[in-house]
PDB file of C-alpha atoms in Angstrom:
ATOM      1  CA  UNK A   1      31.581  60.970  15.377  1.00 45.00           C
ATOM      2  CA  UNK A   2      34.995  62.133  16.247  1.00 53.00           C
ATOM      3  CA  UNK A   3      35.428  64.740  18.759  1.00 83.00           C
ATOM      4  CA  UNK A   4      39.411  64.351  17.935  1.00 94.00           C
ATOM      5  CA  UNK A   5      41.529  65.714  15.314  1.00 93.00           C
ATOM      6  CA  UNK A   6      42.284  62.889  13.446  1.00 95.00           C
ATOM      7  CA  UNK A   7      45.032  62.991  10.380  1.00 95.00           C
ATOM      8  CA  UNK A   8      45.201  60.158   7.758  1.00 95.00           C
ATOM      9  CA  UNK A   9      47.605  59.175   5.650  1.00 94.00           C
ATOM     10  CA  UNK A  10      47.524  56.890   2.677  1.00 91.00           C
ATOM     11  CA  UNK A  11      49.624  53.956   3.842  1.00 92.00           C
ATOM     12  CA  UNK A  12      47.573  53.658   7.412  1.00 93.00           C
ATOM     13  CA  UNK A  13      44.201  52.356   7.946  1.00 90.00           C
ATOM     14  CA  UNK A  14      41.573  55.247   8.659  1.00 92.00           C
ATOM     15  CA  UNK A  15      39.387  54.964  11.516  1.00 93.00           C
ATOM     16  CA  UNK A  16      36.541  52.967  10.401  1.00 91.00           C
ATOM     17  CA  UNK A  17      33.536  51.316  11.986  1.00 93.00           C
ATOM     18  CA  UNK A  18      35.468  48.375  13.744  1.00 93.00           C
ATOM     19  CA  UNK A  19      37.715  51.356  15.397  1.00 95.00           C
ATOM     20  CA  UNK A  20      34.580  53.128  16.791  1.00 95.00           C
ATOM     21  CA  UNK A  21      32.979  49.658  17.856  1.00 96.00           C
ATOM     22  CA  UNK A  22      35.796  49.343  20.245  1.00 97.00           C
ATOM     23  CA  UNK A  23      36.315  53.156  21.212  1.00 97.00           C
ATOM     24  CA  UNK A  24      33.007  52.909  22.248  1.00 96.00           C
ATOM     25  CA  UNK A  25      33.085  50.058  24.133  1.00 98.00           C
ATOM     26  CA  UNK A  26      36.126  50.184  26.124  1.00 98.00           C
ATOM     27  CA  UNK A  27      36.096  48.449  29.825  1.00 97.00           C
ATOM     28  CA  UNK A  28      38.882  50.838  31.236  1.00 98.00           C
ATOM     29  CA  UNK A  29      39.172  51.754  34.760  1.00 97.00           C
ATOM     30  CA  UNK A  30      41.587  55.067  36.107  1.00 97.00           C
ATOM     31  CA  UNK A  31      44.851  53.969  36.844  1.00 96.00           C
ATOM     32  CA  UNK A  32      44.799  50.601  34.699  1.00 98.00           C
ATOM     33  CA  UNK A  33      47.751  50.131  32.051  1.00 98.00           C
ATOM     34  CA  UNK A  34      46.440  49.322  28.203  1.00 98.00           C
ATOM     35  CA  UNK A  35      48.461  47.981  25.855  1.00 98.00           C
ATOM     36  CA  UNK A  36      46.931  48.644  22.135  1.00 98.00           C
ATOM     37  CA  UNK A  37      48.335  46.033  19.483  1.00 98.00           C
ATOM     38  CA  UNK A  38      48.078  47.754  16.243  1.00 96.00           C
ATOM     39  CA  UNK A  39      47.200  51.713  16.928  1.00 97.00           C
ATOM     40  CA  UNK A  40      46.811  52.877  13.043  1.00 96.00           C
ATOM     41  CA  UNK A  41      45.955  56.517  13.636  1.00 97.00           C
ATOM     42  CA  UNK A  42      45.919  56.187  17.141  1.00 98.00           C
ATOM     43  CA  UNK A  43      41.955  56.870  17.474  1.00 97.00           C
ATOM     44  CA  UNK A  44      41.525  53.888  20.161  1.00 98.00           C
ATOM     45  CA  UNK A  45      43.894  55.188  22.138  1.00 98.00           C
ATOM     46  CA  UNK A  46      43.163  58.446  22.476  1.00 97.00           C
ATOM     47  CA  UNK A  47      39.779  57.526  23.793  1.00 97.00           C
ATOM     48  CA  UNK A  48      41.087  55.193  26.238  1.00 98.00           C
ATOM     49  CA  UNK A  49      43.840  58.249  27.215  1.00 97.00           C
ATOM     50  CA  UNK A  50      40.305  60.018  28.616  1.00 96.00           C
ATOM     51  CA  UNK A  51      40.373  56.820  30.871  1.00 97.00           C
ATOM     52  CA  UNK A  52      43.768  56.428  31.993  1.00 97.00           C
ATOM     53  CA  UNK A  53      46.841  57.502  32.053  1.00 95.00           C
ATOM     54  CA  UNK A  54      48.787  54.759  31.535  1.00 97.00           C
ATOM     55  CA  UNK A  55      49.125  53.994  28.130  1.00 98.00           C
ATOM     56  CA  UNK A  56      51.095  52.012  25.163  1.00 98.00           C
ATOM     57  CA  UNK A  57      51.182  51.495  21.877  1.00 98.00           C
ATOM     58  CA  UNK A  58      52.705  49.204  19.242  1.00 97.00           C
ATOM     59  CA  UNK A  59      52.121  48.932  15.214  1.00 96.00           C
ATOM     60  CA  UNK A  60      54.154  46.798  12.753  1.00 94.00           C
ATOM     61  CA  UNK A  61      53.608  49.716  10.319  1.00 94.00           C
ATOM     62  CA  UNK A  62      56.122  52.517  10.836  1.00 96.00           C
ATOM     63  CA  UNK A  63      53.941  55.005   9.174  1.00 95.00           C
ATOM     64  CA  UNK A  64      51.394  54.356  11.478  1.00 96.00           C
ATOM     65  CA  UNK A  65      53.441  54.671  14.547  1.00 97.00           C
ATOM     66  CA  UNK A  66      54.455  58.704  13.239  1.00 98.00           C
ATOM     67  CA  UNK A  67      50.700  59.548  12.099  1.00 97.00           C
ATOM     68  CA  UNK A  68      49.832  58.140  15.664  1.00 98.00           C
ATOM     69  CA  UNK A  69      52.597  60.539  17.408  1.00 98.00           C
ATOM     70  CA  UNK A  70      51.291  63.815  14.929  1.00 98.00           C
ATOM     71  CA  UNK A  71      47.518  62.660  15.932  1.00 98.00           C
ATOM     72  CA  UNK A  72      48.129  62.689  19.705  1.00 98.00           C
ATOM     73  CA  UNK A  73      50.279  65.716  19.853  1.00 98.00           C
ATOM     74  CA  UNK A  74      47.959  67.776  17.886  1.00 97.00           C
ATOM     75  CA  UNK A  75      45.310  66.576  20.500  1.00 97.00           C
ATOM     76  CA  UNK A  76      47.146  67.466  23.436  1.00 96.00           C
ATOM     77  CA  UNK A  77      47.835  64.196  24.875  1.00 96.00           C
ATOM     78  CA  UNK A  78      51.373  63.491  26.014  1.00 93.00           C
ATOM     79  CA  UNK A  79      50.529  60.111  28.116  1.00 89.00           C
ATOM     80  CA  UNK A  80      51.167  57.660  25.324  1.00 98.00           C
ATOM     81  CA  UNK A  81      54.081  55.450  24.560  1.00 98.00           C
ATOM     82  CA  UNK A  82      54.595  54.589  21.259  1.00 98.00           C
ATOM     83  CA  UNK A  83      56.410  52.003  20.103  1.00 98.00           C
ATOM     84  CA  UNK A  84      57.215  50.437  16.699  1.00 97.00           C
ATOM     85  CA  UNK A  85      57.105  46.754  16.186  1.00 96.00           C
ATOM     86  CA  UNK A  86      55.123  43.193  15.469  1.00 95.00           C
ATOM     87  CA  UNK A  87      52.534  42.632  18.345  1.00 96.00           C
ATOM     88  CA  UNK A  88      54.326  41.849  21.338  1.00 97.00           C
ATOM     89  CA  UNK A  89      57.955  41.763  20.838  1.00 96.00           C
ATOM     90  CA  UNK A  90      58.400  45.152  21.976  1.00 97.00           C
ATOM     91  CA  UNK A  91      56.681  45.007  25.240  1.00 96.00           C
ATOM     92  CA  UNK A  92      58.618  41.445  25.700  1.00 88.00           C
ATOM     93  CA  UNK A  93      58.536  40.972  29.674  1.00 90.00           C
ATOM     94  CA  UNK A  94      55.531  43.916  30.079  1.00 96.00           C
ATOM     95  CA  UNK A  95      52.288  42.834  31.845  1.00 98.00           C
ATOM     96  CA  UNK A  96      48.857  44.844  31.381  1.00 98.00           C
ATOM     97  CA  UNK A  97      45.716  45.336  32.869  1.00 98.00           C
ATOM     98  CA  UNK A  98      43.695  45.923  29.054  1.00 98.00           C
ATOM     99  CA  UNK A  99      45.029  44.889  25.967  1.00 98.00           C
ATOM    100  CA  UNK A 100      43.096  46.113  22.940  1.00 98.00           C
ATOM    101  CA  UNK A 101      43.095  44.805  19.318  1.00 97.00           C
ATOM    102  CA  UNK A 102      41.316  45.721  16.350  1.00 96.00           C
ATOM    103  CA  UNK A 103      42.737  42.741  14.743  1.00 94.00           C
ATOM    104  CA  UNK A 104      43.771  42.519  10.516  1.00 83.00           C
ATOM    105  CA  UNK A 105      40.719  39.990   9.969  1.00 77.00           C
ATOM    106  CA  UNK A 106      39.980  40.026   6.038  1.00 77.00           C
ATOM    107  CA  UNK A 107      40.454  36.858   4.580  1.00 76.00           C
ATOM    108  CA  UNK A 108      43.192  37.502   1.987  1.00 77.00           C
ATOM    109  CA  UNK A 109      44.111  35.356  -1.146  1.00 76.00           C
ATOM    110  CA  UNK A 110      47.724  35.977  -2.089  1.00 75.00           C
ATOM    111  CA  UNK A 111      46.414  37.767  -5.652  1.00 74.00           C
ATOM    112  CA  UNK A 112      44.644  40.211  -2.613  1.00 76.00           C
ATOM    113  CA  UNK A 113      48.028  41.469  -0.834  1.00 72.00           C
ATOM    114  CA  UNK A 114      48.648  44.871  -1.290  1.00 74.00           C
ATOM    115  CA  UNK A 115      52.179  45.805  -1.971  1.00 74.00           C
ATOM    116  CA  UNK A 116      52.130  48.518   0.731  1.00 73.00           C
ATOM    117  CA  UNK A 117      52.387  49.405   4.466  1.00 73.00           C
ATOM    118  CA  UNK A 118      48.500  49.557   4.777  1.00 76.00           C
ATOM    119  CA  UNK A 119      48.264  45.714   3.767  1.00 73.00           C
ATOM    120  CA  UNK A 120      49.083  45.195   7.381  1.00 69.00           C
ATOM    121  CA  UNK A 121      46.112  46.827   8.584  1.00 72.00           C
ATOM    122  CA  UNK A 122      43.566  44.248   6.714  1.00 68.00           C
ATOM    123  CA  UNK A 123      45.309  41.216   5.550  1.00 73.00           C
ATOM    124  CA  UNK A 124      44.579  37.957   7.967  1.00 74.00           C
ATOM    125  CA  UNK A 125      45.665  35.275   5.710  1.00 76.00           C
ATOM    126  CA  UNK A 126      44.098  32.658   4.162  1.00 77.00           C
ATOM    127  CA  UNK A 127      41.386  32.091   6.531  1.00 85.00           C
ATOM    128  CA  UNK A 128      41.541  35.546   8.253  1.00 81.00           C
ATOM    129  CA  UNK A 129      43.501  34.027  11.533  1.00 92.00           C
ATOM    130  CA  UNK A 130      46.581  34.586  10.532  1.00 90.00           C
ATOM    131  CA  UNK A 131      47.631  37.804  13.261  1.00 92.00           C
ATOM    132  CA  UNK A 132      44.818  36.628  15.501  1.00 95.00           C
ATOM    133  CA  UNK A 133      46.124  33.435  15.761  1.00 95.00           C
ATOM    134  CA  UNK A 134      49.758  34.621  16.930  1.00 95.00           C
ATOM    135  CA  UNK A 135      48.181  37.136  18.973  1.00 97.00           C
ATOM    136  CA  UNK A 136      45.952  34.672  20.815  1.00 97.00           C
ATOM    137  CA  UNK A 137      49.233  32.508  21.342  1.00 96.00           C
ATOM    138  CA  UNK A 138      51.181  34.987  23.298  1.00 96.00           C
ATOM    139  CA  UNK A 139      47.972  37.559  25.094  1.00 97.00           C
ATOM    140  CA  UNK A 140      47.952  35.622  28.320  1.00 96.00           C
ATOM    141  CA  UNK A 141      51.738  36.167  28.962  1.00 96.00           C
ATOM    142  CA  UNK A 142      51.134  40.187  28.553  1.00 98.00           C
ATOM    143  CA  UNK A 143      47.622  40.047  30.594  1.00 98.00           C
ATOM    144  CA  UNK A 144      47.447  40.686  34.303  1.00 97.00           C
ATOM    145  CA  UNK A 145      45.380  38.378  36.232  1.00 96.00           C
ATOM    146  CA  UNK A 146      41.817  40.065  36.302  1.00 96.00           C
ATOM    147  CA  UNK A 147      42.337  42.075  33.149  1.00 97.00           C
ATOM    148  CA  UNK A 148      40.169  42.053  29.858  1.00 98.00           C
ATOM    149  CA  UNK A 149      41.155  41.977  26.238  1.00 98.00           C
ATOM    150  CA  UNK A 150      39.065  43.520  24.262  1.00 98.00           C
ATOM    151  CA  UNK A 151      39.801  42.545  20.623  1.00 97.00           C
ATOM    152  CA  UNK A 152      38.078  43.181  17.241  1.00 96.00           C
ATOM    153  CA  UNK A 153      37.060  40.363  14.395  1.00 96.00           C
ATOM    154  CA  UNK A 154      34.640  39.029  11.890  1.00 92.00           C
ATOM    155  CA  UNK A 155      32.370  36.603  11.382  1.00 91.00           C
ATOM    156  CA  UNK A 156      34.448  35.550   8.519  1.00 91.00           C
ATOM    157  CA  UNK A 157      37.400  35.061  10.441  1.00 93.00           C
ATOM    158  CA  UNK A 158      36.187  32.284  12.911  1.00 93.00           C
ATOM    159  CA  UNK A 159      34.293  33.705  15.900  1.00 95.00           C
ATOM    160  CA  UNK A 160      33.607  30.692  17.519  1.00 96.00           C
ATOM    161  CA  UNK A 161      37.162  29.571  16.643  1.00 96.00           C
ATOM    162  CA  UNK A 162      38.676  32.456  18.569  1.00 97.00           C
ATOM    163  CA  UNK A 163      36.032  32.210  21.649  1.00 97.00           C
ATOM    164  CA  UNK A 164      37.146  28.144  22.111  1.00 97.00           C
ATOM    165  CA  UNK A 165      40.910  29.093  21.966  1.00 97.00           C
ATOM    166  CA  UNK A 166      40.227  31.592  24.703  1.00 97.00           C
ATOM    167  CA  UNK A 167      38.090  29.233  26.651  1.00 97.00           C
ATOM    168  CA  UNK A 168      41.000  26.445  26.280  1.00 96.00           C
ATOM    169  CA  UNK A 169      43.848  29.296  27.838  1.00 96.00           C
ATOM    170  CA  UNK A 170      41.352  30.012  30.914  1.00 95.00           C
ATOM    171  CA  UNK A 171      39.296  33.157  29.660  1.00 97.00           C
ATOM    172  CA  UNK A 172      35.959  34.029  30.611  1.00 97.00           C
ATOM    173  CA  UNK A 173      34.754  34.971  26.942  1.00 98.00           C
ATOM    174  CA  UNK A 174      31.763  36.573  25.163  1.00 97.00           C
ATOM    175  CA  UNK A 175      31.053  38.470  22.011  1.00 97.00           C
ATOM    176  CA  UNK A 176      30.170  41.644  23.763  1.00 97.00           C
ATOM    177  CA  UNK A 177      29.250  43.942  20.916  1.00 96.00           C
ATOM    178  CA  UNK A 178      28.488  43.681  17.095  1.00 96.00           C
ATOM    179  CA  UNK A 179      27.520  45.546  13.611  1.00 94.00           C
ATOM    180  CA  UNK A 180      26.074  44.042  11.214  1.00 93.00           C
ATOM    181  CA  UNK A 181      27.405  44.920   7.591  1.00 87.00           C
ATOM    182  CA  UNK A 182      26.569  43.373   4.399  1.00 83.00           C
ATOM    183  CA  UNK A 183      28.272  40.260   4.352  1.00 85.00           C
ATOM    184  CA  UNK A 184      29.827  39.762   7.762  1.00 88.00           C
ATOM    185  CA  UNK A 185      29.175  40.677  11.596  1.00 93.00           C
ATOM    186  CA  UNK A 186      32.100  42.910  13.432  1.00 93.00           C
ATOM    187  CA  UNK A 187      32.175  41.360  17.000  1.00 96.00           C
ATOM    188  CA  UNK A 188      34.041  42.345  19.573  1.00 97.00           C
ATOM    189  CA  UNK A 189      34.861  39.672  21.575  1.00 97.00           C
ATOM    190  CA  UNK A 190      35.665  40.768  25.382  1.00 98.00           C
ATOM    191  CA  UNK A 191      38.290  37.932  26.967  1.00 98.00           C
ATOM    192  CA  UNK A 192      38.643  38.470  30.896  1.00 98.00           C
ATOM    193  CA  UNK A 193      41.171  36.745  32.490  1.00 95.00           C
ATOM    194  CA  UNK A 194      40.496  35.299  35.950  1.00 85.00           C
TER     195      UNK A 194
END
């Protein structure tokens, strides 16, 4: 599937199904600025860098940030902006047409925390809300009227939860695509904001 060269390293989370469901699916238009929460390898981005050319990224997960910078250089692309840091605190007064998420969803007991950098790439709390909940609290202030955020979840981390919150701040919002895997559905939910 990838027509990129795409390094991994153990402590980032390797482009997986979820990452392709929103490569694949991006709603990008030339000259828009994205904003990607949570890059990992930087896979998402360098799709939507065939898009636009206006382009950041953030990760919590230092590691991820440097595989990300390795990835896109040995790819040739030199329009990204990465930056290192917890969702939105680094782009704090930054507005954006797209913001893209492919959220840390899993439903995590404590027992189920890793004691590494990758943990950040999976673990979504108890009920698997607990980054998409922050995230939902603080996308509007980063989103451009008329732009989309296109974020990543499960059906075990409250679809319906995360479509009624959007509703509630004033998005037009839909599960737009999905893969079915054993026990849960990958959505992506597409939020536009009008």
């Amino acid at each position: 599937m990838p027509d990129f060269i795409i390094n991994t390293d153990d402590n980032v989370y390797v482009p997986a199904e979820d990452s392709y469901l929103l490569a694949d699916n991006l709603e990008i238009k030339k000259g828009q600025s994205v904003l990607e929460i949570g890059t990992g390898s930087g896979i998402v981005a360098m799709y939507a860098s065939r898009l636009t050319d206006d382009i950041t990224v953030t990760d919590i997960n230092f590691d991820a940030c440097e595989l990300a910078r390795k990835n896109f250089t040995e790819n040739g692309i030199e329009n990204i902006e990465i930056l290192w840091g917890n969702l939105f605190e680094v782009v704090e007064n930054k507005k954006f047409d797209v913001i893209l998420f492919n959220t840390p969803y899993l439903p995590t007991e404590d027992d189920e925390v890793l004691e590494n950098t990758i943990n950040y790439a999976f673990d979504g709390g108890l009920n698997g809300r607990k980054v998409i909940d922050l995230f939902l609290n603080e996308v509007g202030n980063h989103l451009n009227d008329g732009g989309i955020v296109q974020m990543i979840q499960s059906s075990l981390s409250g679809n319906d939860e995360t479509l009624a919150r959007l509703d509630e701040m004033g998005f037009i919002a839909e599960i737009a695509a999905s893969e079915h895997f054993f026990f849960e559905d990958i959505t992506l939910i597409n939020a536009y904001k009008i």
